[in-house]
PDB file of C-alpha atoms in Angstrom:
ATOM      1  CA  MET A  23      22.664  16.693   7.203  1.00  0.00           C
ATOM      2  CA  ARG A  24      24.606  15.422   4.234  1.00  0.00           C
ATOM      3  CA  VAL A  25      28.224  14.420   3.905  1.00  0.00           C
ATOM      4  CA  GLN A  26      29.748  14.154   0.355  1.00  0.00           C
ATOM      5  CA  PHE A  27      33.351  13.728  -1.122  1.00  0.00           C
ATOM      6  CA  SER A  28      34.864  12.787  -4.364  1.00  0.00           C
ATOM      7  CA  VAL A  29      36.570   9.791  -5.392  1.00  0.00           C
ATOM      8  CA  ASN A  30      38.340   8.635  -8.895  1.00  0.00           C
ATOM      9  CA  ALA A  31      37.539   5.610 -10.696  1.00  0.00           C
ATOM     10  CA  ALA A  32      40.250   3.645  -9.016  1.00  0.00           C
ATOM     11  CA  GLU A  33      39.318   4.820  -5.553  1.00  0.00           C
ATOM     12  CA  TRP A  34      35.460   3.888  -6.346  1.00  0.00           C
ATOM     13  CA  ALA A  35      36.366   0.551  -7.618  1.00  0.00           C
ATOM     14  CA  LYS A  36      38.331   0.124  -4.135  1.00  0.00           C
ATOM     15  CA  LEU A  37      35.443   1.409  -2.368  1.00  0.00           C
ATOM     16  CA  GLN A  38      33.080  -1.047  -4.104  1.00  0.00           C
ATOM     17  CA  GLN A  39      35.485  -4.026  -3.115  1.00  0.00           C
ATOM     18  CA  LEU A  40      35.783  -3.040   0.364  1.00  0.00           C
ATOM     19  CA  ALA A  41      31.849  -2.636   0.571  1.00  0.00           C
ATOM     20  CA  SER A  42      31.197  -6.078  -0.922  1.00  0.00           C
ATOM     21  CA  ALA A  43      33.936  -7.879   1.143  1.00  0.00           C
ATOM     22  CA  ASN A  44      32.451  -6.526   4.313  1.00  0.00           C
ATOM     23  CA  GLY A  45      29.061  -7.541   3.783  1.00  0.00           C
ATOM     24  CA  TYR A  46      27.569  -4.310   2.715  1.00  0.00           C
ATOM     25  CA  PRO A  47      25.122  -3.942  -0.158  1.00  0.00           C
ATOM     26  CA  ASP A  48      26.628  -0.691  -1.506  1.00  0.00           C
ATOM     27  CA  VAL A  49      29.323   1.814  -1.027  1.00  0.00           C
ATOM     28  CA  PRO A  50      27.329   4.720   0.763  1.00  0.00           C
ATOM     29  CA  SER A  51      26.222   2.536   3.678  1.00  0.00           C
ATOM     30  CA  TYR A  52      29.713   1.141   4.083  1.00  0.00           C
ATOM     31  CA  CYS A  53      31.327   4.658   4.132  1.00  0.00           C
ATOM     32  CA  ARG A  54      28.706   5.775   6.603  1.00  0.00           C
ATOM     33  CA  ASP A  55      29.300   2.748   8.993  1.00  0.00           C
ATOM     34  CA  ILE A  56      32.932   3.059   8.590  1.00  0.00           C
ATOM     35  CA  SER A  57      32.997   6.844   9.345  1.00  0.00           C
ATOM     36  CA  LEU A  58      30.649   6.590  12.257  1.00  0.00           C
ATOM     37  CA  GLU A  59      32.595   3.263  13.556  1.00  0.00           C
ATOM     38  CA  GLU A  60      29.448   1.214  13.424  1.00  0.00           C
ATOM     39  CA  ARG A  61      28.525  -1.828  11.690  1.00  0.00           C
ATOM     40  CA  THR A  62      24.783  -1.718  11.967  1.00  0.00           C
ATOM     41  CA  TYR A  63      23.958  -1.567   8.427  1.00  0.00           C
ATOM     42  CA  ALA A  64      26.181  -4.690   7.360  1.00  0.00           C
ATOM     43  CA  MET A  65      24.636  -6.576  10.310  1.00  0.00           C
ATOM     44  CA  MET A  66      20.970  -5.768   9.261  1.00  0.00           C
ATOM     45  CA  TRP A  67      21.856  -6.695   5.523  1.00  0.00           C
ATOM     46  CA  LYS A  68      23.443 -10.071   6.813  1.00  0.00           C
ATOM     47  CA  ASN A  69      20.352 -10.854   9.132  1.00  0.00           C
ATOM     48  CA  MET A  70      18.074  -9.880   6.362  1.00  0.00           C
ATOM     49  CA  THR A  71      19.673 -12.175   3.367  1.00  0.00           C
ATOM     50  CA  ASN A  72      20.040 -14.922   5.940  1.00  0.00           C
ATOM     51  CA  GLU A  73      16.457 -14.795   6.680  1.00  0.00           C
ATOM     52  CA  ILE A  74      15.441 -14.984   2.935  1.00  0.00           C
ATOM     53  CA  ALA A  75      18.008 -17.761   2.283  1.00  0.00           C
ATOM     54  CA  LYS A  76      16.317 -19.829   5.018  1.00  0.00           C
ATOM     55  CA  MET A  77      12.753 -19.092   3.526  1.00  0.00           C
ATOM     56  CA  PRO A  78      10.889 -21.832   1.610  1.00  0.00           C
ATOM     57  CA  SER A  79       9.916 -20.870  -2.163  1.00  0.00           C
ATOM     58  CA  GLY A  80       6.682 -19.135  -2.395  1.00  0.00           C
ATOM     59  CA  GLN A  81       6.867 -17.492   1.091  1.00  0.00           C
ATOM     60  CA  THR A  82       5.750 -13.754   1.141  1.00  0.00           C
ATOM     61  CA  PHE A  83       7.359 -11.321   3.659  1.00  0.00           C
ATOM     62  CA  ALA A  84       7.543  -7.351   4.176  1.00  0.00           C
ATOM     63  CA  LEU A  85      11.028  -6.086   5.337  1.00  0.00           C
ATOM     64  CA  ARG A  86       9.588  -5.334   8.661  1.00  0.00           C
ATOM     65  CA  ASP A  87       9.141  -9.008   9.407  1.00  0.00           C
ATOM     66  CA  LEU A  88      12.820  -9.554   8.880  1.00  0.00           C
ATOM     67  CA  ILE A  89      14.120  -6.327  10.544  1.00  0.00           C
ATOM     68  CA  GLN A  90      12.278  -4.428  13.418  1.00  0.00           C
ATOM     69  CA  SER A  91      12.179  -0.786  12.251  1.00  0.00           C
ATOM     70  CA  PRO A  92      14.286  -1.170   9.272  1.00  0.00           C
ATOM     71  CA  PRO A  93      15.841   2.347   7.702  1.00  0.00           C
ATOM     72  CA  ALA A  94      14.130   3.228   4.446  1.00  0.00           C
ATOM     73  CA  ASN A  95      17.287   2.766   2.417  1.00  0.00           C
ATOM     74  CA  LEU A  96      17.545  -0.776   3.504  1.00  0.00           C
ATOM     75  CA  GLY A  97      14.198  -1.359   1.649  1.00  0.00           C
ATOM     76  CA  VAL A  98      15.728   0.532  -1.242  1.00  0.00           C
ATOM     77  CA  LYS A  99      18.640  -2.010  -1.382  1.00  0.00           C
ATOM     78  CA  LEU A 100      16.102  -4.893  -0.955  1.00  0.00           C
ATOM     79  CA  TYR A 101      13.982  -3.748  -3.630  1.00  0.00           C
ATOM     80  CA  GLU A 102      17.427  -3.189  -6.149  1.00  0.00           C
ATOM     81  CA  ASN A 103      18.611  -6.652  -5.115  1.00  0.00           C
ATOM     82  CA  GLN A 104      15.823  -8.651  -5.892  1.00  0.00           C
ATOM     83  CA  ALA A 105      17.503 -10.935  -8.520  1.00  0.00           C
ATOM     84  CA  LYS A 106      20.498 -11.581  -6.277  1.00  0.00           C
ATOM     85  CA  LEU A 107      18.466 -12.528  -3.350  1.00  0.00           C
ATOM     86  CA  GLY A 108      16.042 -14.845  -5.312  1.00  0.00           C
ATOM     87  CA  ILE A 109      12.933 -12.565  -4.734  1.00  0.00           C
ATOM     88  CA  HIS A 110      10.618 -10.655  -6.395  1.00  0.00           C
ATOM     89  CA  VAL A 111       8.253  -7.782  -5.547  1.00  0.00           C
ATOM     90  CA  ASN A 112       4.503  -8.379  -5.644  1.00  0.00           C
ATOM     91  CA  PRO A 113       2.330  -5.874  -7.696  1.00  0.00           C
ATOM     92  CA  GLN A 114       0.074  -4.992  -4.743  1.00  0.00           C
ATOM     93  CA  LYS A 115       1.603  -3.377  -1.342  1.00  0.00           C
ATOM     94  CA  ASP A 116      -0.271  -4.136   1.886  1.00  0.00           C
ATOM     95  CA  SER A 117      -2.636  -2.392   4.089  1.00  0.00           C
ATOM     96  CA  LEU A 118       0.476  -0.119   5.310  1.00  0.00           C
ATOM     97  CA  LYS A 119       1.375   0.663   1.459  1.00  0.00           C
ATOM     98  CA  THR A 120       4.541  -1.383   2.015  1.00  0.00           C
ATOM     99  CA  ASN A 121       6.245  -3.766  -0.613  1.00  0.00           C
ATOM    100  CA  ILE A 122       5.609  -7.336   0.044  1.00  0.00           C
ATOM    101  CA  PHE A 123       8.154  -9.685  -1.566  1.00  0.00           C
ATOM    102  CA  THR A 124       7.896 -13.336  -2.373  1.00  0.00           C
ATOM    103  CA  LYS A 125      10.768 -15.865  -2.174  1.00  0.00           C
ATOM    104  CA  LYS A 126      11.066 -17.726  -5.760  1.00  0.00           C
TER     105      LYS A 126
END
């Protein structure tokens, strides 16, 4: 099921600031957790970024190595935030057709 709502530019900027201040990688995941009174996505994002920060340079990993049964959209955010996280996706996927990343 899908839920949508419209915001103006000022409201969008406020949502972006709130999402970032609360540890979310994006506005949709922030809105979902706030609406459902959950903080699971932010917790997964924080755990994932902490694990990446602790890794030595050159270590390879898949998202599932960091988060057990991660939601697909978390993988999308990982991919989109490669530069910010200091990682890069490897050109070839693993045997499960999953992206493999390397810490820079």
